[in-house]
Short mmCIF file of C-alpha atoms in Angstrom, two decimals:
data_model
loop_
_atom_site.label_atom_id
_atom_site.label_comp_id
_atom_site.label_asym_id
_atom_site.label_seq_id
_atom_site.Cartn_x
_atom_site.Cartn_y
_atom_site.Cartn_z
CA MET A 1414 130.63 76.15 19.44
CA SER A 1415 128.12 78.13 21.43
CA THR A 1416 130.00 79.65 24.36
CA GLN A 1417 133.26 81.47 24.75
CA GLY A 1418 134.53 78.96 27.30
CA GLU A 1419 134.61 76.14 24.76
CA VAL A 1420 137.47 77.72 22.77
CA LYS A 1421 140.55 75.68 23.58
CA THR A 1422 142.12 75.12 20.17
CA ILE A 1423 142.86 77.73 17.51
CA GLY A 1424 143.09 76.47 13.95
CA LEU A 1425 145.14 78.52 11.51
CA ILE A 1426 144.77 78.33 7.74
CA GLY A 1427 147.86 80.21 6.70
CA ALA A 1428 150.92 80.59 8.90
CA GLY A 1429 152.71 83.64 7.54
CA ASN A 1430 153.40 86.86 9.40
CA ILE A 1431 149.93 87.40 10.85
CA GLY A 1432 149.12 83.72 11.29
CA GLY A 1433 152.40 83.00 13.02
CA THR A 1434 151.97 86.01 15.29
CA VAL A 1435 148.42 85.06 16.26
CA ALA A 1436 149.73 81.57 17.01
CA LYS A 1437 152.44 82.97 19.30
CA LEU A 1438 149.92 85.11 21.20
CA ALA A 1439 147.48 82.23 21.46
CA VAL A 1440 150.09 79.83 22.85
CA ALA A 1441 151.19 82.47 25.37
CA ALA A 1442 147.54 82.76 26.46
CA GLY A 1443 147.25 79.01 27.00
CA TYR A 1444 145.52 77.87 23.83
CA GLN A 1445 146.43 74.88 21.68
CA VAL A 1446 147.16 75.80 18.08
CA VAL A 1447 146.98 73.74 14.90
CA LEU A 1448 148.87 75.36 12.03
CA SER A 1449 148.50 74.77 8.31
CA ASN A 1450 149.50 76.28 5.00
CA SER A 1451 149.23 75.49 1.32
CA ARG A 1452 152.67 73.86 1.21
CA GLY A 1453 152.11 71.08 3.74
CA PRO A 1454 152.71 70.40 7.46
CA GLU A 1455 156.38 69.52 7.00
CA THR A 1456 157.15 73.13 6.02
CA LEU A 1457 155.98 74.34 9.44
CA ALA A 1458 158.42 72.30 11.52
CA SER A 1459 160.54 75.27 12.63
CA LEU A 1460 157.53 77.36 13.67
CA VAL A 1461 156.02 74.43 15.59
CA ALA A 1462 159.36 73.87 17.34
CA GLU A 1463 159.48 77.55 18.28
CA LEU A 1464 155.92 77.49 19.64
CA GLY A 1465 156.45 74.34 21.69
CA PRO A 1466 154.20 71.48 22.81
CA GLN A 1467 150.95 73.46 22.53
CA ALA A 1468 151.38 73.63 18.74
CA ARG A 1469 151.26 71.11 15.93
CA ALA A 1470 151.14 71.24 12.15
CA ALA A 1471 148.43 69.67 10.01
CA THR A 1472 146.80 69.88 6.61
CA VAL A 1473 144.43 72.74 5.90
CA SER A 1474 141.37 70.52 6.28
CA GLU A 1475 142.72 69.07 9.53
CA ALA A 1476 143.40 72.51 10.99
CA ALA A 1477 139.92 73.64 9.98
CA ALA A 1478 138.37 70.62 11.66
CA ALA A 1479 140.52 70.83 14.81
CA GLY A 1480 139.97 74.50 15.63
CA ASP A 1481 137.21 75.65 17.96
CA LEU A 1482 138.00 79.05 16.45
CA VAL A 1483 139.68 79.20 13.04
CA VAL A 1484 141.82 81.98 11.59
CA VAL A 1485 141.88 82.31 7.80
CA THR A 1486 144.96 84.28 6.84
CA VAL A 1487 145.69 83.65 3.17
CA PRO A 1488 145.96 86.02 0.19
CA LEU A 1489 142.52 87.08 -0.98
CA ARG A 1490 143.07 85.46 -4.36
CA ALA A 1491 143.10 82.06 -2.58
CA TYR A 1492 139.93 82.48 -0.52
CA GLN A 1493 137.92 80.01 -2.59
CA SER A 1494 140.41 77.27 -1.71
CA ILE A 1495 139.33 77.39 1.94
CA PRO A 1496 137.52 74.12 2.79
CA VAL A 1497 133.82 74.66 3.46
CA GLU A 1498 132.62 71.51 5.21
CA PRO A 1499 135.03 71.34 8.17
CA LEU A 1500 134.29 75.00 8.98
CA GLY A 1501 130.53 74.52 9.13
CA GLY A 1502 129.02 76.18 12.20
CA LYS A 1503 132.36 77.58 13.35
CA VAL A 1504 133.51 81.11 14.05
CA VAL A 1505 136.05 82.04 11.37
CA ILE A 1506 138.35 85.04 11.73
CA ASP A 1507 139.15 86.66 8.38
CA THR A 1508 142.41 88.63 8.28
CA ASN A 1509 142.45 89.22 4.52
CA ASN A 1510 143.04 92.45 2.64
CA TYR A 1511 142.53 93.28 -1.02
CA TYR A 1512 145.68 94.15 -2.94
CA PRO A 1513 144.85 94.19 -6.68
CA ALA A 1514 148.51 93.94 -7.70
CA ARG A 1515 148.75 90.66 -5.79
CA ASP A 1516 145.20 89.32 -5.97
CA GLY A 1517 143.98 90.51 -9.36
CA GLN A 1518 140.94 92.72 -9.82
CA PHE A 1519 137.65 91.94 -8.08
CA ALA A 1520 134.96 94.08 -9.70
CA GLU A 1521 132.60 93.72 -6.74
CA LEU A 1522 135.27 95.07 -4.40
CA ASP A 1523 136.29 97.86 -6.74
CA SER A 1524 132.68 99.03 -6.96
CA GLY A 1525 131.99 98.72 -3.25
CA ALA A 1526 129.24 96.18 -3.88
CA ALA A 1527 131.01 93.66 -1.63
CA THR A 1528 133.64 93.50 1.09
CA VAL A 1529 136.59 91.15 1.43
CA SER A 1530 135.06 89.40 4.43
CA GLY A 1531 131.68 89.34 2.73
CA LEU A 1532 133.23 87.28 -0.06
CA LEU A 1533 134.60 84.77 2.46
CA GLN A 1534 131.23 84.62 4.23
CA ALA A 1535 129.52 83.85 0.91
CA HIS A 1536 132.08 81.09 0.33
CA LEU A 1537 131.47 79.70 3.85
CA PRO A 1538 127.67 79.99 4.10
CA THR A 1539 127.35 77.89 7.27
CA SER A 1540 130.25 79.54 9.11
CA LYS A 1541 130.22 82.76 11.13
CA VAL A 1542 132.84 85.06 9.66
CA VAL A 1543 134.25 87.93 11.71
CA LYS A 1544 136.94 90.28 10.39
CA ALA A 1545 139.96 91.06 12.56
CA PHE A 1546 143.78 91.39 12.54
CA ASN A 1547 143.87 92.77 8.98
CA ASN A 1548 144.67 96.36 9.95
CA ILE A 1549 147.77 95.95 12.13
CA TYR A 1550 151.41 95.27 11.21
CA PHE A 1551 152.36 91.84 12.53
CA LYS A 1552 155.28 93.14 14.60
CA HIS A 1553 152.99 95.65 16.27
CA LEU A 1554 150.39 92.94 16.90
CA LEU A 1555 153.01 91.09 18.92
CA SER A 1556 154.58 94.06 20.69
CA LEU A 1557 151.38 95.88 21.70
CA SER A 1558 149.70 92.95 23.48
CA ARG A 1559 148.98 93.84 27.12
CA PRO A 1560 147.14 92.20 30.05
CA ARG A 1561 143.59 93.32 30.77
CA GLY A 1562 143.43 96.53 32.79
CA GLN A 1563 146.86 97.83 31.80
CA SER A 1564 146.75 101.53 30.99
CA ASP A 1565 148.56 101.24 27.67
CA ARG A 1566 146.40 98.44 26.26
CA SER A 1567 145.47 98.78 22.58
CA ALA A 1568 142.22 97.97 20.81
CA LEU A 1569 141.49 96.17 17.56
CA PRO A 1570 138.39 96.66 15.42
CA ILE A 1571 136.21 93.71 14.48
CA ALA A 1572 133.21 93.38 12.14
CA GLY A 1573 130.69 90.58 11.73
CA ASP A 1574 127.03 89.80 11.28
CA ASP A 1575 126.65 87.34 14.17
CA ALA A 1576 126.61 88.79 17.69
CA ALA A 1577 127.52 85.50 19.36
CA ALA A 1578 130.48 85.03 17.02
CA LYS A 1579 131.70 88.54 17.81
CA ALA A 1580 131.45 87.73 21.52
CA VAL A 1581 133.61 84.64 21.01
CA LEU A 1582 136.22 86.68 19.13
CA THR A 1583 136.10 89.46 21.74
CA ALA A 1584 136.91 86.93 24.47
CA PHE A 1585 139.81 85.55 22.42
CA LEU A 1586 141.22 89.01 21.74
CA ASP A 1587 140.93 89.86 25.43
CA ALA A 1588 142.84 86.69 26.28
CA ILE A 1589 145.70 87.53 23.90
CA GLY A 1590 146.00 91.11 25.07
CA TYR A 1591 143.59 93.41 23.24
CA ASP A 1592 140.45 95.44 23.77
CA VAL A 1593 137.86 95.42 21.00
CA VAL A 1594 135.94 98.04 19.03
CA ASP A 1595 132.86 96.70 17.26
CA ALA A 1596 132.84 98.29 13.81
CA GLY A 1597 129.49 96.79 12.80
CA GLY A 1598 128.54 94.12 10.30
CA LEU A 1599 130.56 92.67 7.46
CA ALA A 1600 129.15 95.38 5.18
CA ASP A 1601 130.97 97.89 7.42
CA SER A 1602 134.30 96.05 7.46
CA TRP A 1603 135.71 98.32 4.72
CA ARG A 1604 136.12 100.96 7.43
CA PHE A 1605 139.37 99.35 8.59
CA GLU A 1606 140.67 97.97 5.34
CA ARG A 1607 143.55 99.18 3.18
CA ASP A 1608 144.05 102.96 2.91
CA MET A 1609 141.49 103.76 5.62
CA PRO A 1610 142.39 105.83 8.72
CA ALA A 1611 142.19 102.77 11.00
CA TYR A 1612 144.55 100.76 8.80
CA GLY A 1613 148.18 100.23 9.77
CA VAL A 1614 149.60 103.62 10.67
CA ILE A 1615 147.12 104.14 13.51
CA TYR A 1616 149.37 101.82 15.54
CA PHE A 1617 152.65 103.48 14.51
CA ALA A 1618 154.61 105.60 17.00
CA LYS A 1619 155.38 107.97 14.09
CA MET A 1620 154.70 108.12 10.39
CA PRO A 1621 156.97 105.84 8.36
CA VAL A 1622 159.68 107.31 6.17
CA ALA A 1623 160.59 105.71 2.85
CA GLY A 1624 163.86 103.79 3.05
CA GLU A 1625 163.80 103.58 6.85
CA PRO A 1626 162.68 100.68 9.06
CA TRP A 1627 159.03 100.78 10.04
CA PRO A 1628 158.47 102.67 13.30
CA ASP A 1629 157.74 100.93 16.58
CA GLY A 1630 154.16 100.38 17.61
CA ALA A 1631 152.35 102.78 19.91
CA ALA A 1632 149.47 102.10 22.29
CA THR A 1633 146.20 102.75 20.47
CA PRO A 1634 143.17 102.89 22.77
CA ALA A 1635 139.60 102.16 21.77
CA SER A 1636 138.79 105.87 21.55
CA LYS A 1637 141.42 106.41 18.85
CA VAL A 1638 140.20 103.39 16.89
CA GLU A 1639 136.60 104.63 17.12
CA GLN A 1640 137.63 108.05 15.77
CA ALA A 1641 139.50 106.46 12.87
CA LEU A 1642 136.54 104.25 11.98
CA ALA A 1643 134.21 107.25 12.03
CA ALA A 1644 136.55 109.17 9.73
CA ALA A 1645 136.55 106.46 7.05
CA LYS A 1646 135.16 107.49 3.67
CA ARG A 1647 134.68 105.43 0.54
CA SER A 1648 135.60 106.92 -2.78
CA ALA A 1649 132.74 107.23 -5.23
CA SER A 1650 132.40 104.16 -7.40
#
C-alpha cells in the first residue's frame, strides 16, 4: 500500500469496544471491514449483522491479509500472537495500552526503555506501526465523530516512525470524522498513554465521579490535544 486512495478494506484484529467502534465508523465512511478475534469468526455474527453487508468475520490471519489498513486492538499481553507474515509491508494501527494488573509486568515499559507500540513494531519488523485510538473512551470515539470542517470537530493524536504510514492513517481518521495531531515517532507515543494528560479525560465534558456513569464526551480540538501532549512528563525510572 503506497497511497491513501488504495485503502478500501479495514482489517481488525480484535473486535472489542475500540475495535467494534472503529468498525462502525469505518462502515459509516464507506469502507469494507473484516473483523476477527481470538475466539473465532462465529462469535462475531451479531456484530457483523449490526454492521451490515460491508462487514464480514474471518480468522485473525485472514483479517490481517484482507486489510489494506489493519487495526490491532488486543490486550498488550497478547501482542506476540499477532501474525507477522500477512502484515508485511502494511500500515498497522496499534491501539494498545499497558495495564500491569491485566498484562503482567514489562520491565522495558516500566523503565521507559521501550513503548507499547515500539514492542509491536519490533514484533512486526516489516510493517509500519502507527499508534492511535488508545487514548479515547470508545463511547466518546463514536459520539465525537464529525464531518470535516465542522466547528466542533475533535482531534486524535498519532505517533509513528514512517511519514507515509502516518499520512495513510491521517486520511483514514479524516474520513471517519477526526482531525489529527502528530505526536512524533513511536518513541514519543508514551505522551498519550495511560495516566498522561492527553489520555481519556481530555475528551470528557467533566471529570468523572466514582460511582457515577462516565460523563459525555466533549469536543476536543487539536490545540487542546497539543497542549496536553506538551504537558506530558515521565516519572523518573
